[in-house]
PDB file of C-alpha atoms and ligand atoms in Angstrom:
ATOM      1  CA  MET A   1      22.225 -51.480   0.232  1.00  0.00           C
ATOM      2  CA  HIS A   2      24.402 -51.020  -2.792  1.00  0.00           C
ATOM      3  CA  THR A   3      27.734 -49.289  -3.322  1.00  0.00           C
ATOM      4  CA  THR A   4      30.028 -48.465  -6.203  1.00  0.00           C
ATOM      5  CA  HIS A   5      31.077 -52.137  -6.152  1.00  0.00           C
ATOM      6  CA  SER A   6      27.842 -52.628  -8.129  1.00  0.00           C
ATOM      7  CA  ASP A   7      25.282 -49.992  -9.128  1.00  0.00           C
ATOM      8  CA  GLY A   8      25.183 -47.825  -6.009  1.00  0.00           C
ATOM      9  CA  VAL A   9      26.369 -44.264  -6.225  1.00  0.00           C
ATOM     10  CA  LEU A  10      28.308 -44.109  -2.944  1.00  0.00           C
ATOM     11  CA  SER A  11      31.597 -45.787  -2.067  1.00  0.00           C
ATOM     12  CA  VAL A  12      31.688 -47.996   1.036  1.00  0.00           C
ATOM     13  CA  PRO A  13      33.219 -45.235   3.229  1.00  0.00           C
ATOM     14  CA  ALA A  14      30.702 -42.641   1.993  1.00  0.00           C
ATOM     15  CA  LEU A  15      27.803 -45.004   2.659  1.00  0.00           C
ATOM     16  CA  VAL A  16      29.096 -45.815   6.147  1.00  0.00           C
ATOM     17  CA  ALA A  17      29.434 -42.104   6.915  1.00  0.00           C
ATOM     18  CA  LEU A  18      25.773 -41.644   5.922  1.00  0.00           C
ATOM     19  CA  LEU A  19      24.710 -44.577   8.111  1.00  0.00           C
ATOM     20  CA  GLY A  20      26.568 -42.915  10.961  1.00  0.00           C
ATOM     21  CA  GLU A  21      24.705 -39.637  10.387  1.00  0.00           C
ATOM     22  CA  HIS A  22      21.351 -41.416  10.299  1.00  0.00           C
ATOM     23  CA  GLY A  23      22.090 -43.364  13.498  1.00  0.00           C
ATOM     24  CA  VAL A  24      21.500 -46.717  11.816  1.00  0.00           C
ATOM     25  CA  SER A  25      22.503 -49.664  14.032  1.00  0.00           C
ATOM     26  CA  ALA A  26      22.256 -52.644  11.653  1.00  0.00           C
ATOM     27  CA  ALA A  27      22.600 -52.895   7.886  1.00  0.00           C
ATOM     28  CA  VAL A  28      23.985 -55.210   5.247  1.00  0.00           C
ATOM     29  CA  LEU A  29      25.702 -54.543   1.938  1.00  0.00           C
ATOM     30  CA  THR A  30      24.007 -56.522  -0.814  1.00  0.00           C
ATOM     31  CA  ASP A  31      25.816 -55.465  -3.945  1.00  0.00           C
ATOM     32  CA  HIS A  32      24.774 -57.230  -7.139  1.00  0.00           C
ATOM     33  CA  ASP A  33      26.614 -60.529  -7.691  1.00  0.00           C
ATOM     34  CA  THR A  34      29.565 -59.587  -5.475  1.00  0.00           C
ATOM     35  CA  THR A  35      30.578 -59.591  -1.805  1.00  0.00           C
ATOM     36  CA  LYS A  36      33.640 -57.485  -2.548  1.00  0.00           C
ATOM     37  CA  GLY A  37      32.790 -54.596  -0.228  1.00  0.00           C
ATOM     38  CA  SER A  38      31.743 -56.634   2.787  1.00  0.00           C
ATOM     39  CA  ASP A  39      35.078 -56.755   4.626  1.00  0.00           C
ATOM     40  CA  GLU A  40      35.706 -53.055   4.169  1.00  0.00           C
ATOM     41  CA  PHE A  41      32.132 -52.394   5.293  1.00  0.00           C
ATOM     42  CA  ARG A  42      32.650 -54.444   8.477  1.00  0.00           C
ATOM     43  CA  GLU A  43      35.886 -52.582   9.220  1.00  0.00           C
ATOM     44  CA  GLN A  44      34.322 -49.188   8.642  1.00  0.00           C
ATOM     45  CA  VAL A  45      31.126 -49.672  10.641  1.00  0.00           C
ATOM     46  CA  ALA A  46      33.217 -50.881  13.582  1.00  0.00           C
ATOM     47  CA  LEU A  47      34.604 -47.314  13.739  1.00  0.00           C
ATOM     48  CA  LEU A  48      31.165 -45.664  14.018  1.00  0.00           C
ATOM     49  CA  PRO A  49      30.249 -44.155  17.392  1.00  0.00           C
ATOM     50  CA  GLN A  50      27.031 -46.193  17.591  1.00  0.00           C
ATOM     51  CA  SER A  51      27.008 -49.963  18.083  1.00  0.00           C
ATOM     52  CA  PHE A  52      26.460 -51.590  14.725  1.00  0.00           C
ATOM     53  CA  GLU A  53      25.714 -55.114  13.538  1.00  0.00           C
ATOM     54  CA  THR A  54      26.187 -56.374  10.020  1.00  0.00           C
ATOM     55  CA  PHE A  55      26.316 -59.619   8.048  1.00  0.00           C
ATOM     56  CA  THR A  56      27.863 -60.438   4.713  1.00  0.00           C
ATOM     57  CA  GLY A  57      25.357 -60.152   1.880  1.00  0.00           C
ATOM     58  CA  VAL A  58      24.909 -60.285  -1.858  1.00  0.00           C
ATOM     59  CA  GLU A  59      21.964 -59.815  -4.239  1.00  0.00           C
ATOM     60  CA  MET A  60      22.086 -62.428  -6.981  1.00  0.00           C
ATOM     61  CA  SER A  61      20.393 -62.042 -10.370  1.00  0.00           C
ATOM     62  CA  VAL A  62      19.059 -65.466 -11.298  1.00  0.00           C
ATOM     63  CA  GLY A  63      16.768 -66.979 -13.879  1.00  0.00           C
ATOM     64  CA  HIS A  64      13.533 -68.772 -13.120  1.00  0.00           C
ATOM     65  CA  HIS A  65      11.200 -69.959 -15.880  1.00  0.00           C
ATOM     66  CA  ASP A  66      12.574 -67.355 -18.318  1.00  0.00           C
ATOM     67  CA  LYS A  67      12.149 -64.546 -15.810  1.00  0.00           C
ATOM     68  CA  GLU A  68      14.791 -62.631 -13.946  1.00  0.00           C
ATOM     69  CA  ARG A  69      14.618 -62.831 -10.170  1.00  0.00           C
ATOM     70  CA  HIS A  70      16.745 -61.307  -7.434  1.00  0.00           C
ATOM     71  CA  ILE A  71      17.723 -63.496  -4.507  1.00  0.00           C
ATOM     72  CA  LEU A  72      19.516 -62.150  -1.467  1.00  0.00           C
ATOM     73  CA  ALA A  73      22.045 -64.344   0.348  1.00  0.00           C
ATOM     74  CA  TYR A  74      23.031 -63.416   3.903  1.00  0.00           C
ATOM     75  CA  PHE A  75      25.931 -64.978   5.824  1.00  0.00           C
ATOM     76  CA  TRP A  76      26.875 -64.558   9.448  1.00  0.00           C
ATOM     77  CA  GLN A  77      30.559 -64.877   8.490  1.00  0.00           C
ATOM     78  CA  PRO A  78      31.400 -66.786   5.325  1.00  0.00           C
ATOM     79  CA  LYS A  79      33.906 -69.599   5.730  1.00  0.00           C
ATOM     80  CA  ARG A  80      36.095 -68.557   2.838  1.00  0.00           C
ATOM     81  CA  GLU A  81      38.333 -71.598   3.008  1.00  0.00           C
ATOM     82  CA  SER A  82      35.443 -74.055   2.639  1.00  0.00           C
ATOM     83  CA  PRO A  83      34.799 -75.803  -0.698  1.00  0.00           C
ATOM     84  CA  ALA A  84      31.131 -74.784  -0.466  1.00  0.00           C
ATOM     85  CA  TRP A  85      32.041 -71.086  -0.249  1.00  0.00           C
ATOM     86  CA  GLN A  86      34.504 -71.542  -3.106  1.00  0.00           C
ATOM     87  CA  ALA A  87      31.798 -73.089  -5.295  1.00  0.00           C
ATOM     88  CA  PHE A  88      29.404 -70.255  -4.441  1.00  0.00           C
ATOM     89  CA  SER A  89      32.063 -67.641  -5.035  1.00  0.00           C
ATOM     90  CA  ASP A  90      32.952 -69.175  -8.416  1.00  0.00           C
ATOM     91  CA  ALA A  91      29.284 -68.998  -9.418  1.00  0.00           C
ATOM     92  CA  LEU A  92      29.168 -65.286  -8.536  1.00  0.00           C
ATOM     93  CA  GLN A  93      32.310 -64.717 -10.559  1.00  0.00           C
ATOM     94  CA  ALA A  94      30.691 -66.425 -13.547  1.00  0.00           C
ATOM     95  CA  ALA A  95      27.663 -64.159 -13.130  1.00  0.00           C
ATOM     96  CA  ARG A  96      29.900 -61.076 -13.204  1.00  0.00           C
ATOM     97  CA  ARG A  97      31.657 -62.363 -16.301  1.00  0.00           C
ATOM     98  CA  ARG A  98      28.317 -62.861 -18.052  1.00  0.00           C
ATOM     99  CA  ARG A  99      27.340 -59.284 -17.194  1.00  0.00           C
ATOM    100  CA  ARG A 100      30.433 -58.022 -19.019  1.00  0.00           C
ATOM    101  CA  GLU A 101      29.846 -60.333 -21.969  1.00  0.00           C
ATOM    102  CA  HIS A 102      26.339 -58.927 -22.420  1.00  0.00           C
ATOM    103  CA  LEU A 103      27.408 -55.306 -22.536  1.00  0.00           C
ATOM    104  CA  PRO A 104      28.157 -55.268 -26.305  1.00  0.00           C
ATOM    105  CA  ARG A 105      24.679 -56.676 -26.976  1.00  0.00           C
ATOM    106  CA  TYR A 106      23.015 -53.789 -25.144  1.00  0.00           C
ATOM    107  CA  LEU A 107      25.253 -51.334 -26.996  1.00  0.00           C
ATOM    108  CA  LYS A 108      24.337 -52.886 -30.344  1.00  0.00           C
ATOM    109  CA  LEU A 109      20.617 -52.491 -29.585  1.00  0.00           C
ATOM    110  CA  LEU A 110      21.085 -48.888 -28.473  1.00  0.00           C
ATOM    111  CA  ASN A 111      23.184 -48.156 -31.543  1.00  0.00           C
ATOM    112  CA  ASP A 112      20.409 -49.556 -33.740  1.00  0.00           C
ATOM    113  CA  LEU A 113      18.030 -47.216 -31.918  1.00  0.00           C
ATOM    114  CA  GLY A 114      20.232 -44.280 -32.855  1.00  0.00           C
ATOM    115  CA  MET A 115      22.040 -43.960 -29.538  1.00  0.00           C
ATOM    116  CA  PRO A 116      25.650 -44.963 -30.098  1.00  0.00           C
ATOM    117  CA  LEU A 117      27.755 -45.569 -26.975  1.00  0.00           C
ATOM    118  CA  GLU A 118      31.282 -46.902 -26.521  1.00  0.00           C
ATOM    119  CA  GLN A 119      31.969 -49.572 -23.905  1.00  0.00           C
ATOM    120  CA  ALA A 120      34.427 -47.215 -22.207  1.00  0.00           C
ATOM    121  CA  GLU A 121      31.670 -44.635 -21.698  1.00  0.00           C
ATOM    122  CA  VAL A 122      29.678 -47.189 -19.728  1.00  0.00           C
ATOM    123  CA  LEU A 123      32.622 -48.679 -17.856  1.00  0.00           C
ATOM    124  CA  GLN A 124      33.674 -45.301 -16.500  1.00  0.00           C
ATOM    125  CA  PHE A 125      30.547 -45.491 -14.307  1.00  0.00           C
ATOM    126  CA  ALA A 126      31.144 -49.119 -13.280  1.00  0.00           C
ATOM    127  CA  SER A 127      33.612 -50.671 -10.871  1.00  0.00           C
ATOM    128  CA  GLU A 128      35.967 -53.476 -11.786  1.00  0.00           C
ATOM    129  CA  GLU A 129      33.400 -55.772 -10.218  1.00  0.00           C
ATOM    130  CA  THR A 130      30.012 -55.528 -11.851  1.00  0.00           C
ATOM    131  CA  VAL A 131      28.491 -53.763 -14.771  1.00  0.00           C
ATOM    132  CA  GLY A 132      24.752 -53.454 -15.210  1.00  0.00           C
ATOM    133  CA  ARG A 133      22.014 -51.467 -16.847  1.00  0.00           C
ATOM    134  CA  PRO A 134      22.224 -48.570 -14.363  1.00  0.00           C
ATOM    135  CA  HIS A 135      25.771 -47.916 -15.634  1.00  0.00           C
ATOM    136  CA  ILE A 136      24.513 -47.946 -19.213  1.00  0.00           C
ATOM    137  CA  ALA A 137      21.773 -45.548 -18.115  1.00  0.00           C
ATOM    138  CA  ARG A 138      24.329 -43.165 -16.610  1.00  0.00           C
ATOM    139  CA  ALA A 139      26.310 -43.154 -19.862  1.00  0.00           C
ATOM    140  CA  MET A 140      23.050 -42.424 -21.713  1.00  0.00           C
ATOM    141  CA  ILE A 141      22.416 -39.448 -19.414  1.00  0.00           C
ATOM    142  CA  ALA A 142      25.952 -38.175 -20.093  1.00  0.00           C
ATOM    143  CA  ARG A 143      25.214 -38.267 -23.831  1.00  0.00           C
ATOM    144  CA  GLY A 144      21.868 -36.540 -23.341  1.00  0.00           C
ATOM    145  CA  TYR A 145      19.837 -39.507 -24.618  1.00  0.00           C
ATOM    146  CA  VAL A 146      17.765 -39.714 -21.436  1.00  0.00           C
ATOM    147  CA  THR A 147      17.113 -37.451 -18.473  1.00  0.00           C
ATOM    148  CA  SER A 148      17.503 -39.951 -15.626  1.00  0.00           C
ATOM    149  CA  VAL A 149      18.199 -43.606 -14.836  1.00  0.00           C
ATOM    150  CA  ASN A 150      14.457 -44.121 -14.460  1.00  0.00           C
ATOM    151  CA  ASP A 151      13.847 -42.530 -17.848  1.00  0.00           C
ATOM    152  CA  ALA A 152      16.402 -44.919 -19.403  1.00  0.00           C
ATOM    153  CA  PHE A 153      14.646 -47.934 -17.867  1.00  0.00           C
ATOM    154  CA  ASP A 154      11.161 -46.686 -18.684  1.00  0.00           C
ATOM    155  CA  ARG A 155      11.910 -46.062 -22.344  1.00  0.00           C
ATOM    156  CA  PHE A 156      14.714 -48.453 -23.288  1.00  0.00           C
ATOM    157  CA  LEU A 157      16.289 -50.792 -20.741  1.00  0.00           C
ATOM    158  CA  GLY A 158      13.406 -52.034 -18.608  1.00  0.00           C
ATOM    159  CA  THR A 159      11.742 -55.409 -19.081  1.00  0.00           C
ATOM    160  CA  GLY A 160      10.168 -55.669 -22.531  1.00  0.00           C
ATOM    161  CA  LYS A 161      11.521 -52.296 -23.723  1.00  0.00           C
ATOM    162  CA  PRO A 162      13.462 -51.976 -27.038  1.00  0.00           C
ATOM    163  CA  ALA A 163      16.941 -52.379 -25.525  1.00  0.00           C
ATOM    164  CA  PHE A 164      15.944 -55.070 -23.022  1.00  0.00           C
ATOM    165  CA  ILE A 165      17.778 -58.387 -23.132  1.00  0.00           C
ATOM    166  CA  LEU A 166      16.847 -61.449 -21.139  1.00  0.00           C
ATOM    167  CA  ARG A 167      20.436 -62.234 -20.163  1.00  0.00           C
ATOM    168  CA  GLU A 168      21.673 -65.702 -19.340  1.00  0.00           C
ATOM    169  CA  TYR A 169      21.492 -66.344 -15.639  1.00  0.00           C
ATOM    170  CA  ALA A 170      22.354 -69.206 -13.354  1.00  0.00           C
ATOM    171  CA  SER A 171      19.094 -70.772 -12.252  1.00  0.00           C
ATOM    172  CA  ALA A 172      17.403 -69.775  -9.033  1.00  0.00           C
ATOM    173  CA  GLU A 173      17.621 -73.391  -7.940  1.00  0.00           C
ATOM    174  CA  GLU A 174      21.383 -73.606  -8.482  1.00  0.00           C
ATOM    175  CA  MET A 175      22.190 -70.335  -6.729  1.00  0.00           C
ATOM    176  CA  ILE A 176      19.881 -70.999  -3.784  1.00  0.00           C
ATOM    177  CA  ARG A 177      21.458 -74.438  -3.330  1.00  0.00           C
ATOM    178  CA  LEU A 178      25.040 -73.145  -3.619  1.00  0.00           C
ATOM    179  CA  ALA A 179      24.429 -70.253  -1.228  1.00  0.00           C
ATOM    180  CA  THR A 180      22.619 -72.443   1.289  1.00  0.00           C
ATOM    181  CA  ALA A 181      25.395 -75.042   1.224  1.00  0.00           C
ATOM    182  CA  ALA A 182      27.856 -72.239   2.014  1.00  0.00           C
ATOM    183  CA  GLY A 183      25.815 -71.257   5.090  1.00  0.00           C
ATOM    184  CA  ALA A 184      23.507 -68.558   3.724  1.00  0.00           C
ATOM    185  CA  VAL A 185      19.959 -67.679   4.504  1.00  0.00           C
ATOM    186  CA  THR A 186      18.510 -66.849   1.092  1.00  0.00           C
ATOM    187  CA  SER A 187      15.624 -64.418   0.681  1.00  0.00           C
ATOM    188  CA  LEU A 188      13.529 -63.431  -2.314  1.00  0.00           C
ATOM    189  CA  ALA A 189      14.258 -59.724  -2.928  1.00  0.00           C
ATOM    190  CA  HIS A 190      11.474 -57.174  -3.614  1.00  0.00           C
ATOM    191  CA  PRO A 191       8.958 -59.935  -4.508  1.00  0.00           C
ATOM    192  CA  TRP A 192       6.223 -57.509  -5.464  1.00  0.00           C
ATOM    193  CA  SER A 193       8.222 -55.631  -8.101  1.00  0.00           C
ATOM    194  CA  SER A 194       9.144 -59.056  -9.518  1.00  0.00           C
ATOM    195  CA  LYS A 195       5.429 -60.002  -9.363  1.00  0.00           C
ATOM    196  CA  VAL A 196       6.133 -63.191  -7.472  1.00  0.00           C
ATOM    197  CA  LEU A 197       3.005 -64.897  -6.201  1.00  0.00           C
ATOM    198  CA  ARG A 198       2.419 -67.839  -3.902  1.00  0.00           C
ATOM    199  CA  GLU A 199       2.976 -70.687  -6.364  1.00  0.00           C
ATOM    200  CA  GLU A 200       6.388 -69.445  -7.446  1.00  0.00           C
ATOM    201  CA  LEU A 201       7.341 -68.713  -3.876  1.00  0.00           C
ATOM    202  CA  GLU A 202       6.510 -72.320  -2.974  1.00  0.00           C
ATOM    203  CA  GLN A 203       8.712 -73.523  -5.810  1.00  0.00           C
ATOM    204  CA  LEU A 204      11.630 -71.411  -4.602  1.00  0.00           C
ATOM    205  CA  VAL A 205      11.098 -72.722  -1.087  1.00  0.00           C
ATOM    206  CA  SER A 206      11.414 -76.262  -2.441  1.00  0.00           C
ATOM    207  CA  TYR A 207      14.952 -75.313  -3.584  1.00  0.00           C
ATOM    208  CA  GLY A 208      15.840 -74.095  -0.089  1.00  0.00           C
ATOM    209  CA  LEU A 209      14.698 -70.452  -0.086  1.00  0.00           C
ATOM    210  CA  ALA A 210      14.561 -69.568   3.605  1.00  0.00           C
ATOM    211  CA  ALA A 211      13.108 -66.059   3.688  1.00  0.00           C
ATOM    212  CA  VAL A 212      11.130 -63.427   1.863  1.00  0.00           C
ATOM    213  CA  GLU A 213      11.799 -59.688   1.744  1.00  0.00           C
ATOM    214  CA  ALA A 214       8.420 -58.562   3.015  1.00  0.00           C
ATOM    215  CA  HIS A 215       9.658 -55.061   3.863  1.00  0.00           C
ATOM    216  CA  HIS A 216      10.811 -53.052   0.866  1.00  0.00           C
ATOM    217  CA  PRO A 217      10.263 -49.405  -0.120  1.00  0.00           C
ATOM    218  CA  SER A 218       8.188 -50.563  -3.117  1.00  0.00           C
ATOM    219  CA  HIS A 219       5.692 -52.388  -0.843  1.00  0.00           C
ATOM    220  CA  ASP A 220       2.577 -50.683   0.408  1.00  0.00           C
ATOM    221  CA  PRO A 221       1.192 -51.841   3.780  1.00  0.00           C
ATOM    222  CA  GLY A 222      -1.166 -54.361   2.148  1.00  0.00           C
ATOM    223  CA  THR A 223       1.694 -55.898   0.186  1.00  0.00           C
ATOM    224  CA  VAL A 224       3.787 -56.187   3.332  1.00  0.00           C
ATOM    225  CA  MET A 225       0.885 -57.993   5.018  1.00  0.00           C
ATOM    226  CA  ASP A 226       0.507 -60.367   2.060  1.00  0.00           C
ATOM    227  CA  TYR A 227       4.161 -61.402   2.182  1.00  0.00           C
ATOM    228  CA  LEU A 228       4.151 -61.660   5.977  1.00  0.00           C
ATOM    229  CA  ARG A 229       1.217 -64.062   5.592  1.00  0.00           C
ATOM    230  CA  HIS A 230       3.076 -66.098   2.979  1.00  0.00           C
ATOM    231  CA  ALA A 231       6.134 -66.156   5.253  1.00  0.00           C
ATOM    232  CA  HIS A 232       4.011 -67.404   8.121  1.00  0.00           C
ATOM    233  CA  ASP A 233       2.269 -70.091   6.043  1.00  0.00           C
ATOM    234  CA  LEU A 234       5.478 -71.321   4.423  1.00  0.00           C
ATOM    235  CA  ARG A 235       7.547 -71.047   7.619  1.00  0.00           C
ATOM    236  CA  LEU A 236       9.888 -68.507   6.090  1.00  0.00           C
ATOM    237  CA  LEU A 237      11.994 -65.917   7.831  1.00  0.00           C
ATOM    238  CA  VAL A 238      11.218 -62.284   7.091  1.00  0.00           C
ATOM    239  CA  THR A 239      13.812 -59.864   5.770  1.00  0.00           C
ATOM    240  CA  GLY A 240      13.617 -56.238   4.769  1.00  0.00           C
ATOM    241  CA  GLY A 241      15.706 -53.314   3.749  1.00  0.00           C
ATOM    242  CA  SER A 242      15.925 -49.920   2.115  1.00  0.00           C
ATOM    243  CA  ASP A 243      17.565 -51.266  -1.082  1.00  0.00           C
ATOM    244  CA  PHE A 244      19.480 -47.998  -0.845  1.00  0.00           C
ATOM    245  CA  HIS A 245      21.475 -47.182  -3.980  1.00  0.00           C
ATOM    246  CA  GLY A 246      22.616 -43.710  -3.001  1.00  0.00           C
ATOM    247  CA  GLY A 247      19.300 -41.873  -3.173  1.00  0.00           C
ATOM    248  CA  THR A 248      19.949 -40.182  -6.472  1.00  0.00           C
ATOM    249  CA  VAL A 249      17.979 -39.701  -9.641  1.00  0.00           C
ATOM    250  CA  ASP A 250      20.721 -39.081 -12.123  1.00  0.00           C
ATOM    251  CA  GLY A 251      23.564 -41.222 -10.886  1.00  0.00           C
ATOM    252  CA  ARG A 252      25.716 -38.160 -10.358  1.00  0.00           C
ATOM    253  CA  GLY A 253      25.154 -37.606  -6.695  1.00  0.00           C
ATOM    254  CA  THR A 254      22.074 -35.385  -6.714  1.00  0.00           C
ATOM    255  CA  VAL A 255      19.966 -36.575  -3.822  1.00  0.00           C
ATOM    256  CA  GLN A 256      16.420 -37.354  -4.847  1.00  0.00           C
ATOM    257  CA  GLU A 257      13.630 -35.948  -2.706  1.00  0.00           C
ATOM    258  CA  GLY A 258      11.595 -38.760  -1.233  1.00  0.00           C
ATOM    259  CA  ALA A 259      14.040 -41.497  -2.217  1.00  0.00           C
ATOM    260  CA  PRO A 260      14.438 -44.233   0.397  1.00  0.00           C
ATOM    261  CA  ARG A 261      17.000 -43.279   3.020  1.00  0.00           C
ATOM    262  CA  PRO A 262      19.414 -45.770   4.561  1.00  0.00           C
ATOM    263  CA  GLY A 263      17.707 -47.366   7.514  1.00  0.00           C
ATOM    264  CA  SER A 264      14.309 -46.168   6.270  1.00  0.00           C
ATOM    265  CA  CYS A 265      12.857 -49.617   5.775  1.00  0.00           C
ATOM    266  CA  GLY A 266      13.783 -52.363   8.130  1.00  0.00           C
ATOM    267  CA  LEU A 267      12.777 -55.262  10.275  1.00  0.00           C
ATOM    268  CA  GLN A 268      10.975 -55.504  13.555  1.00  0.00           C
ATOM    269  CA  ARG A 269      13.269 -56.643  16.331  1.00  0.00           C
ATOM    270  CA  ASN A 270      11.773 -60.142  16.639  1.00  0.00           C
ATOM    271  CA  ASP A 271      12.136 -60.812  12.889  1.00  0.00           C
ATOM    272  CA  TYR A 272      15.671 -59.455  12.986  1.00  0.00           C
ATOM    273  CA  GLU A 273      16.572 -61.698  15.911  1.00  0.00           C
ATOM    274  CA  ARG A 274      15.097 -64.765  14.249  1.00  0.00           C
ATOM    275  CA  LEU A 275      17.177 -64.008  11.176  1.00  0.00           C
ATOM    276  CA  ARG A 276      20.340 -63.461  13.185  1.00  0.00           C
ATOM    277  CA  ASN A 277      19.790 -66.712  15.153  1.00  0.00           C
ATOM    278  CA  GLU A 278      19.331 -68.685  11.961  1.00  0.00           C
ATOM    279  CA  LEU A 279      22.416 -67.117  10.383  1.00  0.00           C
ATOM    280  CA  GLN A 280      24.462 -68.081  13.434  1.00  0.00           C
ATOM    281  CA  ARG A 281      23.033 -71.609  13.442  1.00  0.00           C
ATOM    282  CA  ARG A 282      23.854 -72.083   9.751  1.00  0.00           C
ATOM    283  CA  ALA A 283      27.370 -70.651  10.200  1.00  0.00           C
ATOM    284  CA  ALA A 284      28.032 -73.211  12.899  1.00  0.00           C
ATOM    285  CA  VAL A 285      27.164 -76.162  10.653  1.00  0.00           C
ATOM    286  CA  ALA A 286      28.396 -74.825   7.268  1.00  0.00           C
TER     287      ALA A 286
HETATM  288  P1  AMP B 301      20.934 -55.150 -14.119  1.00  0.00           P
HETATM  289  O1  AMP B 301      21.880 -55.288 -12.946  1.00  0.00           O
HETATM  290  O2  AMP B 301      21.608 -54.831 -15.385  1.00  0.00           O
HETATM  291  O3  AMP B 301      20.009 -56.333 -14.223  1.00  0.00           O
HETATM  292  O4  AMP B 301      20.011 -53.876 -13.793  1.00  0.00           O
HETATM  293  C1  AMP B 301      19.018 -54.002 -12.801  1.00  0.00           C
HETATM  294  C2  AMP B 301      19.227 -52.969 -11.703  1.00  0.00           C
HETATM  295  O5  AMP B 301      18.849 -51.706 -12.189  1.00  0.00           O
HETATM  296  C3  AMP B 301      18.325 -53.210 -10.517  1.00  0.00           C
HETATM  297  O6  AMP B 301      18.919 -54.042  -9.579  1.00  0.00           O
HETATM  298  C4  AMP B 301      18.130 -51.824  -9.960  1.00  0.00           C
HETATM  299  O7  AMP B 301      19.226 -51.477  -9.138  1.00  0.00           O
HETATM  300  C5  AMP B 301      18.173 -50.952 -11.185  1.00  0.00           C
HETATM  301  N1  AMP B 301      16.847 -50.626 -11.731  1.00  0.00           N
HETATM  302  C6  AMP B 301      15.899 -51.461 -12.145  1.00  0.00           C
HETATM  303  N2  AMP B 301      14.824 -50.799 -12.604  1.00  0.00           N
HETATM  304  C7  AMP B 301      15.104 -49.497 -12.468  1.00  0.00           C
HETATM  305  C8  AMP B 301      14.401 -48.304 -12.770  1.00  0.00           C
HETATM  306  N3  AMP B 301      13.179 -48.302 -13.312  1.00  0.00           N
HETATM  307  N4  AMP B 301      14.993 -47.129 -12.496  1.00  0.00           N
HETATM  308  C9  AMP B 301      16.214 -47.096 -11.952  1.00  0.00           C
HETATM  309  N5  AMP B 301      16.944 -48.192 -11.650  1.00  0.00           N
HETATM  310  C10 AMP B 301      16.394 -49.384 -11.910  1.00  0.00           C
HETATM  311 ZN1   ZN B 302      17.110 -56.148  -6.876  1.00  0.00          ZN
END
């Protein structure tokens, strides 16, 4: 799930309130390239009437063979004083810095396409932490250039579209190794939308990838089965989640009919317990 610390629409307290309403009992924040909200999230869910379990999480944008991939890192409790956590945390900070450095390049492309935008117009939708294409999309909506975030991706910002940039990323190998050394279980996020097939999955596993996100709102039942089979064959853990960004189409808080709800896509208890056990085991040796 994502909050205003990255490209979600809801703040941490607003998201937690929604989780409370939906009776969710376990969930993890996985903002893009930051763990900023995780402590506040832990504090807030502890106040919910239902019992609630959470980990620390982050969704990292990484590069692999000139393609962008998203890798989730889950921690039972990060050991913030450890050199391994520091190294991992520094790498995330570098990723956030690169995001900011790329913003003028997107704006140049959009300007050339006849859609001028000032940096400040984009940054008003972003937190101090991370800026990304969804924030650019929201600024484009505000100017009337596009009708929705999806429209902005479909016509301009999505892979291969006129304002798409293959940004510089840390490699998948580097980020998987850094996260694992700091005690994480890493999982390949939404593998189907990234079109990741067996061979690439095997490569990522050779770097230390420990899980695959078999359950995701973009996966139909056959796709889930395919990734469960890969997980079984490659001895991977299974993860899953709603990838909830606030359930809105326009980035302004209008709830989208049929959008994934928090808690709408999750793990079976045995997969969840295997994940939790492994997180605890890794925390003990990190
Ligand atoms: P960036 O962080 O700049 O790489 O932007 C990628 C993020 O934009 C993804 O993590 C999603 O949250 C969001 N996104 C990607 N594709 C779409 C789309 N077609 N419509 C809406 N949001 C999208
Ligand atoms: Zn993602």
